[in-house]
XYZ file of C-alpha atoms in Angstrom:
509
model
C 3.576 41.639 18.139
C 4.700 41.513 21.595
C 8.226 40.077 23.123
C 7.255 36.241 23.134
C 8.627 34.286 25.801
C 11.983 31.500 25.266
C 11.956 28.881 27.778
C 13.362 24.932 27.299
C 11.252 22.443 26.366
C 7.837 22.397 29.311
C 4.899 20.577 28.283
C 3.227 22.126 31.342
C 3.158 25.100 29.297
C 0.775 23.487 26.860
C -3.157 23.456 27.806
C -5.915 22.606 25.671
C -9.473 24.593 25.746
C -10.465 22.174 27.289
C -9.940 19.745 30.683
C -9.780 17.287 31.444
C -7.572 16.097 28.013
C -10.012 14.480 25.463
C -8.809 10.765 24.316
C -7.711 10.580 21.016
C -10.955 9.017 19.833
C -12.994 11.860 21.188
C -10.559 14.330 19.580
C -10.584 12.649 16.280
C -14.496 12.786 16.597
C -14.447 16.686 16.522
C -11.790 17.106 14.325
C -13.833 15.154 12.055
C -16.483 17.235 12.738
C -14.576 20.514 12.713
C -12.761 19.935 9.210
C -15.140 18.431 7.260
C -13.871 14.672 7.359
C -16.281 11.858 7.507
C -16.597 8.877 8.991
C -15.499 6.886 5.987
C -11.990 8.975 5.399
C -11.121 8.360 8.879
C -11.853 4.768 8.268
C -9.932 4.581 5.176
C -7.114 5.949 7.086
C -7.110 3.631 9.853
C -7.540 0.725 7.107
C -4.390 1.682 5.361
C -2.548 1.691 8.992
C -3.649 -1.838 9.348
C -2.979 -3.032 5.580
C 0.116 -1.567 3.697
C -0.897 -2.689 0.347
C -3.929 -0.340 -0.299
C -4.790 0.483 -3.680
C -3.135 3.571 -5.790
C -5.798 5.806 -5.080
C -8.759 6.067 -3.702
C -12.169 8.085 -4.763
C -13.657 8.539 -0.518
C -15.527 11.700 -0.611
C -14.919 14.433 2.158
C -18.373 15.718 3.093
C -17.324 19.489 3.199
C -18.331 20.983 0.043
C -15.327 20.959 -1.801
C -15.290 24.767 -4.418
C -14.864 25.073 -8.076
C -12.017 23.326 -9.388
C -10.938 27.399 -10.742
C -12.030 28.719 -7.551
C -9.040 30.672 -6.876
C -9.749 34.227 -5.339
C -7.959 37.332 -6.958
C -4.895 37.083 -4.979
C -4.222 34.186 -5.399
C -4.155 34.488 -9.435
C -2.254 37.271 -8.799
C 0.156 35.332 -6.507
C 0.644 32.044 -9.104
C 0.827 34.352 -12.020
C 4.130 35.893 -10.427
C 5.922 32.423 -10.085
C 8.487 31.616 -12.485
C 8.395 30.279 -15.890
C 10.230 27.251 -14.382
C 9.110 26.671 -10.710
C 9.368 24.296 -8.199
C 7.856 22.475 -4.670
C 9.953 20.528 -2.311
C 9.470 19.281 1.315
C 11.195 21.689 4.165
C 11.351 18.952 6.994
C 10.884 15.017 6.974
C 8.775 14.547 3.929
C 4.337 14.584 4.890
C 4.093 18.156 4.767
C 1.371 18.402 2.187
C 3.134 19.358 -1.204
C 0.424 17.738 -2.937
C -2.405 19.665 -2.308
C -0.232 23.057 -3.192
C 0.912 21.331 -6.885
C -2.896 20.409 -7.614
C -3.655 23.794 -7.078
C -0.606 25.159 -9.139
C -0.368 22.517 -12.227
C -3.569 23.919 -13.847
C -1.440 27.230 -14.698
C 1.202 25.401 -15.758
C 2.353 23.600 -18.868
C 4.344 20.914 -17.904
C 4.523 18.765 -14.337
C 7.449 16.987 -13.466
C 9.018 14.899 -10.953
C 12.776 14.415 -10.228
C 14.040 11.843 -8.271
C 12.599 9.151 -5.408
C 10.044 6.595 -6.457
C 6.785 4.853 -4.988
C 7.657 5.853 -1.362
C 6.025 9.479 -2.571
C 2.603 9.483 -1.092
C 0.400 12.870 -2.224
C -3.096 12.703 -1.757
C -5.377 15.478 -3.854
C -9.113 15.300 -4.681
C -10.652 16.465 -7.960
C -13.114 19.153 -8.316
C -16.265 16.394 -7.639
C -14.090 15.661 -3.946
C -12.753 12.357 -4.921
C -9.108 11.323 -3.240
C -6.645 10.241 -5.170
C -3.327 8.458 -3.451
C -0.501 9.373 -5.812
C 2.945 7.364 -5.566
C 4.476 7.048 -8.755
C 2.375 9.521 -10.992
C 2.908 13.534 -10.551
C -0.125 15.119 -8.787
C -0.779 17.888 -11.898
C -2.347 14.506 -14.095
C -5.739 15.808 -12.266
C -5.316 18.697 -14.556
C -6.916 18.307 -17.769
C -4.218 20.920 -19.714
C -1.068 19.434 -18.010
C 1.404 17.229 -19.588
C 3.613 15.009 -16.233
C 6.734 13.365 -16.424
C 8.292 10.895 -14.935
C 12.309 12.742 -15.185
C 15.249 10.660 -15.310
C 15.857 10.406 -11.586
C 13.449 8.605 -10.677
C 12.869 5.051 -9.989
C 9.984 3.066 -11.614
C 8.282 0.217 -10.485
C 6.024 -0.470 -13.422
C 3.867 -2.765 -12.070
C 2.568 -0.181 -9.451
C 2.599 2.730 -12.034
C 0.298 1.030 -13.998
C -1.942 0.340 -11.138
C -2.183 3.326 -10.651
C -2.821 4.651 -14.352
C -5.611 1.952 -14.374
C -7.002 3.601 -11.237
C -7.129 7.039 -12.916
C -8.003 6.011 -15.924
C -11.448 4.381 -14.146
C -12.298 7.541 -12.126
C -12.699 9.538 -15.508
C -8.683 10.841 -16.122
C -7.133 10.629 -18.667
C -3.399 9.764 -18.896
C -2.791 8.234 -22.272
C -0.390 10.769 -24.207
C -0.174 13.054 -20.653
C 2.478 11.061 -19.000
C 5.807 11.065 -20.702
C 8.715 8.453 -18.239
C 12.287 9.178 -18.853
C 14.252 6.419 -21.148
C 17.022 7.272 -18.636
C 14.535 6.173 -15.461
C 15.791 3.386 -13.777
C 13.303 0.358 -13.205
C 12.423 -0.976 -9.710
C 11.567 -4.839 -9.631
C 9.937 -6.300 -7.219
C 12.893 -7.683 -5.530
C 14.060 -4.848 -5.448
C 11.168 -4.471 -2.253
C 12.531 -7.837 -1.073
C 15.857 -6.882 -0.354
C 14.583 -3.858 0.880
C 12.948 -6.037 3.674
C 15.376 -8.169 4.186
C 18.316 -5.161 4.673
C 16.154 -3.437 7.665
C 15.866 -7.058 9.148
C 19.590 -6.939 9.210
C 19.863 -3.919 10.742
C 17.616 -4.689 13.633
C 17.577 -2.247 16.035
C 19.199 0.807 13.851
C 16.737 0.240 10.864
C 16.870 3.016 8.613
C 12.688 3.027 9.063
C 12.367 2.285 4.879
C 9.158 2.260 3.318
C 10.136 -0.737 2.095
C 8.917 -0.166 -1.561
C 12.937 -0.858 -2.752
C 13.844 2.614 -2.864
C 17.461 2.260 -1.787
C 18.199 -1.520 -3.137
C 16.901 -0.046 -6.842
C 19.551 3.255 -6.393
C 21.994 0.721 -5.298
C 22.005 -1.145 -7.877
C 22.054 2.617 -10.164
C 24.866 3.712 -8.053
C 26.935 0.126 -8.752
C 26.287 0.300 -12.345
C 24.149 -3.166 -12.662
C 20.885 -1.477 -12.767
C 18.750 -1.544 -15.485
C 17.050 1.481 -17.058
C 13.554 1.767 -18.835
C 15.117 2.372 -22.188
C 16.857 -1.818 -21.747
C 13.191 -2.922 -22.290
C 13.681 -1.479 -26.145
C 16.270 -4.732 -26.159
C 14.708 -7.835 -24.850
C 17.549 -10.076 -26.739
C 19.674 -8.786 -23.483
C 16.882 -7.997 -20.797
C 17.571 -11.634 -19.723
C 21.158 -11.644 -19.083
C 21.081 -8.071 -17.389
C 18.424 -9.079 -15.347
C 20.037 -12.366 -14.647
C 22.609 -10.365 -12.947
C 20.784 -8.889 -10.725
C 19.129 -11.427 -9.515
C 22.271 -13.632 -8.922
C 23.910 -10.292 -7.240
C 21.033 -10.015 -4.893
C 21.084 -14.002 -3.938
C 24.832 -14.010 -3.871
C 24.423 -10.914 -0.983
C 21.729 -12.119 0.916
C 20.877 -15.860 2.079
C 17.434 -15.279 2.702
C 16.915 -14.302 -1.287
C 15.745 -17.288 -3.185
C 16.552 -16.783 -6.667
C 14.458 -19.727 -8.681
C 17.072 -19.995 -10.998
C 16.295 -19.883 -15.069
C 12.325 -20.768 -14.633
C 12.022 -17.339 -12.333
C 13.988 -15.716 -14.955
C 12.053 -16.847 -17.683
C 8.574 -15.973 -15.727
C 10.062 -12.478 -15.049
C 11.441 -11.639 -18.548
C 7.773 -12.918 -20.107
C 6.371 -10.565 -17.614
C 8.506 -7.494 -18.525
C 7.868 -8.379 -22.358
C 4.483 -7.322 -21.485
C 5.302 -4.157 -19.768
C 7.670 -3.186 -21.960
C 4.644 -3.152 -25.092
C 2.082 -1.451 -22.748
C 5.125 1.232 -21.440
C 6.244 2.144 -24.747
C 3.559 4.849 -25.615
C 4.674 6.560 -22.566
C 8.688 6.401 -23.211
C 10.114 9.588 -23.858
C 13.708 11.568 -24.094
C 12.171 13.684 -20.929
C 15.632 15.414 -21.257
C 15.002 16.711 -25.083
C 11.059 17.395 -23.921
C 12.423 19.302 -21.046
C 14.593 21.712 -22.237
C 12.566 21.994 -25.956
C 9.642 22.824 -23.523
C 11.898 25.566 -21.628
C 13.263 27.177 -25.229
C 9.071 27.178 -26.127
C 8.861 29.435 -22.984
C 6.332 26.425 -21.479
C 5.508 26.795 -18.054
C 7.194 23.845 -15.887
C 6.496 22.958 -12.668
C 8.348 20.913 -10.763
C 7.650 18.566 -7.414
C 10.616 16.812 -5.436
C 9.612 13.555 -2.859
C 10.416 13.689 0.097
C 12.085 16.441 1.380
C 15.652 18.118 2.334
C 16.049 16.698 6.189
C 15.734 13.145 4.324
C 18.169 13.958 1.859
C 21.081 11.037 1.362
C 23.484 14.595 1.800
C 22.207 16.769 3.780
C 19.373 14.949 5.974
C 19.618 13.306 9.181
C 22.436 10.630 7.520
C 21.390 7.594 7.430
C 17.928 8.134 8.889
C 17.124 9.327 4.768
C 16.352 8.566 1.814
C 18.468 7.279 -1.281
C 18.050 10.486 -3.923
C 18.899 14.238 -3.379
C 15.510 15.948 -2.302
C 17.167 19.194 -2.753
C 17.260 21.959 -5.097
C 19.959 20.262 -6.761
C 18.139 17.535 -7.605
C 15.707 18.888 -9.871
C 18.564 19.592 -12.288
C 20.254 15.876 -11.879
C 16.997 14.521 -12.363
C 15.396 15.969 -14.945
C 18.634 16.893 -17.162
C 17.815 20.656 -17.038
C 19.974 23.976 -16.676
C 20.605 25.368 -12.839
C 20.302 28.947 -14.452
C 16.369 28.133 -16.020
C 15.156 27.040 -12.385
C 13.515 30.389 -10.432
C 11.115 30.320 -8.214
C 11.416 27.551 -5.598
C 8.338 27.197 -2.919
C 9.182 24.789 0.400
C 6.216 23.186 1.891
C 6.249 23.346 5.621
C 3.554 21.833 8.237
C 2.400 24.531 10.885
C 4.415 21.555 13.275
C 6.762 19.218 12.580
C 6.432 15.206 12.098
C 8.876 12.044 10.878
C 7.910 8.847 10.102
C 10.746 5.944 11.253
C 13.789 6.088 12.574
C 16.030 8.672 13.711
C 16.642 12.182 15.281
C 13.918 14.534 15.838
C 14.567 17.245 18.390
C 11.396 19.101 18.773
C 9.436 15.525 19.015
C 6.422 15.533 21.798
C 5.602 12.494 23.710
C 2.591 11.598 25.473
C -1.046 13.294 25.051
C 0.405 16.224 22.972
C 2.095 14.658 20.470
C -0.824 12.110 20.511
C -3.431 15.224 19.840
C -1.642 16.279 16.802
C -1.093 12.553 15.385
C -5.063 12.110 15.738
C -5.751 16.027 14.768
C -3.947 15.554 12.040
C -4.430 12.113 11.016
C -0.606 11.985 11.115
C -0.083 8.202 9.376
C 1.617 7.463 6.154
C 0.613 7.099 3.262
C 2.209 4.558 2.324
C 2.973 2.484 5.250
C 0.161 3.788 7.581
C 2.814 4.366 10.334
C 2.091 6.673 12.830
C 3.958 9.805 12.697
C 5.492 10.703 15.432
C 4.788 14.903 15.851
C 6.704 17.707 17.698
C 7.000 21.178 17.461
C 7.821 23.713 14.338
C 11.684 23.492 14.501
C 12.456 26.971 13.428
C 16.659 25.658 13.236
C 15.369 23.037 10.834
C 13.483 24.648 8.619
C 16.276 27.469 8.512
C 18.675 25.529 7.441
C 16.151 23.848 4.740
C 16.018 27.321 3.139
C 19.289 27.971 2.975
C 19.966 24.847 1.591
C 17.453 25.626 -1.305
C 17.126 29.034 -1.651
C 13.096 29.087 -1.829
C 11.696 32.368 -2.411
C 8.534 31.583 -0.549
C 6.898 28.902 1.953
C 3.794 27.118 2.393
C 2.810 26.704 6.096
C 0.163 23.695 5.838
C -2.303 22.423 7.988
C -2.480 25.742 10.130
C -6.182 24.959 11.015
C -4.826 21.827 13.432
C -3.426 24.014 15.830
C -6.694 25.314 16.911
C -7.821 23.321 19.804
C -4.198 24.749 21.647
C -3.971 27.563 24.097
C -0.407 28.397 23.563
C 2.138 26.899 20.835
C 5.722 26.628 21.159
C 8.217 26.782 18.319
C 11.716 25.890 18.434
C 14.344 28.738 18.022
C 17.598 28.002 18.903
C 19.626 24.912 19.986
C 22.160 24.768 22.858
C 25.206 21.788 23.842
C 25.251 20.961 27.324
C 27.986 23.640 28.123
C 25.106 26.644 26.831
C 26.816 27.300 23.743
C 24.490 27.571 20.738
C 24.954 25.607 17.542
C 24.193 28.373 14.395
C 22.881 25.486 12.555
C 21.600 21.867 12.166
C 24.811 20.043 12.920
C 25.599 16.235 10.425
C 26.586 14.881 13.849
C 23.553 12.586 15.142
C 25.463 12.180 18.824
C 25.619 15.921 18.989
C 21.841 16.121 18.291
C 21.279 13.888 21.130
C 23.163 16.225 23.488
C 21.774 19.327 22.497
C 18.425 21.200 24.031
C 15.952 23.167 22.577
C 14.792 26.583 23.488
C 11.575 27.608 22.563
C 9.473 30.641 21.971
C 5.678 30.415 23.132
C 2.990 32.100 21.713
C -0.464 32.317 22.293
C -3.027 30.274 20.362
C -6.074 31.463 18.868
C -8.428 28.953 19.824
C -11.056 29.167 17.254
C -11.631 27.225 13.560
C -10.191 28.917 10.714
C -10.845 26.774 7.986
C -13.306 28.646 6.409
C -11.258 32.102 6.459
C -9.923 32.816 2.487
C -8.259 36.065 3.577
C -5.138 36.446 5.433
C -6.526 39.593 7.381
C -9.406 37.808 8.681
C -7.002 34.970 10.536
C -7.364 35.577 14.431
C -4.175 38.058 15.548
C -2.870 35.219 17.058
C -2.433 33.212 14.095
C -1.038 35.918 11.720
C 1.560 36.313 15.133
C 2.130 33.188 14.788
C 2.632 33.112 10.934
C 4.721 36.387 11.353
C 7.291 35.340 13.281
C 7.550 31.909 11.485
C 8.723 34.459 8.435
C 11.043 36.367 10.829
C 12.809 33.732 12.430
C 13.267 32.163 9.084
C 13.578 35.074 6.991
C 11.863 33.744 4.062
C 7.910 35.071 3.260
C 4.672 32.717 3.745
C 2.618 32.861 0.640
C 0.715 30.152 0.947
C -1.170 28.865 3.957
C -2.972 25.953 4.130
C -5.889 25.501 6.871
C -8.237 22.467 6.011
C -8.266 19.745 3.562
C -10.478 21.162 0.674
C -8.968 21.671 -2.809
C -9.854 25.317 -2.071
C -8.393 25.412 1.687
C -5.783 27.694 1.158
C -5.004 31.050 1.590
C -3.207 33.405 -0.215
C -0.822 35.681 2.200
């Protein structure tokens, strides 16, 4: 590869293959048309922007052929096989890179799927072998696996009412979940006021909301951290369900004005409700910390998926633009009650670019027709919220200190095939303070991240769809240049590489 050039950020140096610019309808038109995506997906997408409360999952079929649900080439095999017994996926940015496609295709030579920590604000959508899309929150993305047992681990938060919905919604579409899905006794359980106070604590905020999901993420660890929450195993004892609950409730009105706690008739209508959960939930209520490591001594194969991901981690993310559970390493230990020394191979999930959804810093962010090209490229809303993403560059110091952080022994790049339509890409290598002196890594201060500028590298594009290629040395030399110095400036190998939406749209490096 030849010397690339570093320059500061110039979106001058950005063209597209074509001029003028295209709007973002027009570009969303031929991506659709590019990729495989049909009218209808688009449409669902742009529904779920306008309505937040879409259902659990949803069964739109692309129209590209979607491959054998085993269609995995040799390499590949070869490449799974190799993982450890007990592996894991996590998010290497701001959560959205795509970690559920990568588990689908993983879980079916595995055992045992689990998640660790977060809640409903996970959003992973997969499609089955027949191309239906499924919209995962609460359940792990391996239940499309036939063979796979998932659990719901210890850390994380359950709001039964929308775990259900979402086990009906399988359940409908032809899966199966009934004696697949084991939830933690230790899991704590997220009400739905627990979303209420979530609202009401970014109103208070105003202008330096944290950007929630609003799905009572942090109110529900709050009231774990402050030892008044109440855990799935309390539904076992419904003679003190009231009076724990109670407590909670008064907490929540004594704290906030705008919380209207009925009184004994709302507590009454909510403990008749839980009764009700509590039968249904009990064939699912498991010590996931006795499965777990009785599954490890068995020599199982686990595999294990973390939300979010480690620059929205409550330690070591973008404080307090994060979430409210460790989407780290460390947190697949804390939340599933397993052994640091049984956890080997760890893969981080990167996009080919970079994108946040909310609040706070982002240095390699693009504004203006870029970043809007990517957003519409990549149909870069949530989904959960159906936010926009805003979209930037690769930030190489980000994703450095990610891996470090985690120690993953390989990456995914996702979503590779977006980049197509650009004549030269710029990735961010190295970040200097106002005086020229170079920060070695991403800094906790947020006012320091304001200061600093970012020096890129750019490289030439390849112009040209790849999302039909299945082998790495058929990828245009400007995308394996690309790739190449991703894993240099890093230092960690690509494995994986993800260039289209298909179940089978994903090569094996």
């Amino acid at each position: 590869m030849g010397p690339s050039l570093t320059i500061t950020m110039n979106m001058s140096a950005l063209t597209f293959n074509s001029t003028p610019m295209i709007t973002t309808a027009t570009a969303t038109d031929d991506r659709s048309r590019i990729l495989g995506y049909n009218e209808t997906h688009s449409c669902s997408r742009l529904s779920r922007k306008k309505n937040p409360s879409i259902m659990a999952c949803s069964t739109t079929k692309p129209l590209a052929p979607v491959v054998d649900h085993h269609g995995v080439n040799e390499s590949g095999l070869s490449r799974i096989e190799s993982l450890s017994q007990v592996s894991g996926v996590l998010g290497c940015q701001w959560g959205d890179e795509g970690k559920g496609k990568l588990v689908d295709m993983l879980a079916r030579h595995f055992d045992i799927f689990a998640r660790c920590q977060g809640g409903a604000n996970a959003g992973h959508t997969i499609y089955n072998s027949e191309g239906k899309k499924f919209l995962l929150h609460l359940v792990p993305s391996g239940i499309l696996n036939e063979g796979t047992t998932c659990v719901i681990g210890n850390g994380v938060v359950v709001h039964l009412p929308g775990l259900f919905k979402e086990i009906d919604c399988l359940e409908s579409n032809g899966v199966s979940c009934q004696g697949r899905i084991l939830v933690s006794d230790r899991a704590h359980l997220l009400f739905d006021f627990h979303q209420e106070i979530d609202g009401l604590r970014e109103a208070e905020l105003a202008k330096s909301f944290i950007g929630t999901t609003k799905r009572g993420i942090g109110p529900c660890y709050s009231s774990k951290v402050i030892r008044n929450g109440i855990r799935v195993s309390d539904l076992r004892h419904m003679d003190t369900f009231s009076q724990k609950l109670d407590l909670l409730l008064s907490d929540a009105a004594a704290r906030f004005p705008d919380f209207k706690y009925g009184g004994p008739d709302m507590l009454k209508e909510e403990v008749e409700r839980y009764k009700k959960f509590a039968e249904r939930l009990e064939p699912f209520v498991t010590d996931t910390v006795h499965f777990m490591n009785d599954a490890i001594s068995q020599k199982k194969k686990i595999l294990m998926e973390g939300s979010q991901a480690t620059m929205l981690d409550i330690d070591f993310g973008t404080y307090p633009f994060v979430t409210s559970s460790s989407s780290v390493a460390g947190g697949i230990c804390t939340g599933l009650g397993i052994a640091p020394r049984v956890v080997g191979d760890l893969v981080g999930v990167v996009k080919a670019y970079t994108t946040r959804v909310g609040s706070g810093p982002f240095p390699t962010e693009i504004t203006g027709k870029v970043g809007d090209f990517l957003r519409s490229a990549g149909q870069e809303f949530g989904n959960i919220t159906g936010r926009p993403r805003r979209c930037g560059w690769l930030d190489i110091v980000a994703v450095r200190y990610c891996c470090q952080i985690n120690g993953f022994a390989s990456l995914n790049l996702s979503k590779l095939d977006l980049l197509l339509d650009l004549s030269k890409i710029q990735l961010g290598v190295t970040y200097r303070l106002p005086d020229g002196s170079i920060l070695n890594s991403f800094p906790s201060d947020l006012h320091l991240l304001e200061q600093i500028k970012v020096e890129y590298e750019v490289l030439p594009g390849w112009q040209s769809d790849i999302s039909s290629i299945r082998k790495y040395s058929d990828l245009p030399k400007a995308a394996r240049e690309y790739v190449e110095r991703i894993e240099e400036l890093v230092g960690v190998p690509i494995h994986y590489i993800g260039i289209g939406p298909g179940r089978d749209a994903l090569i094996y490096k």
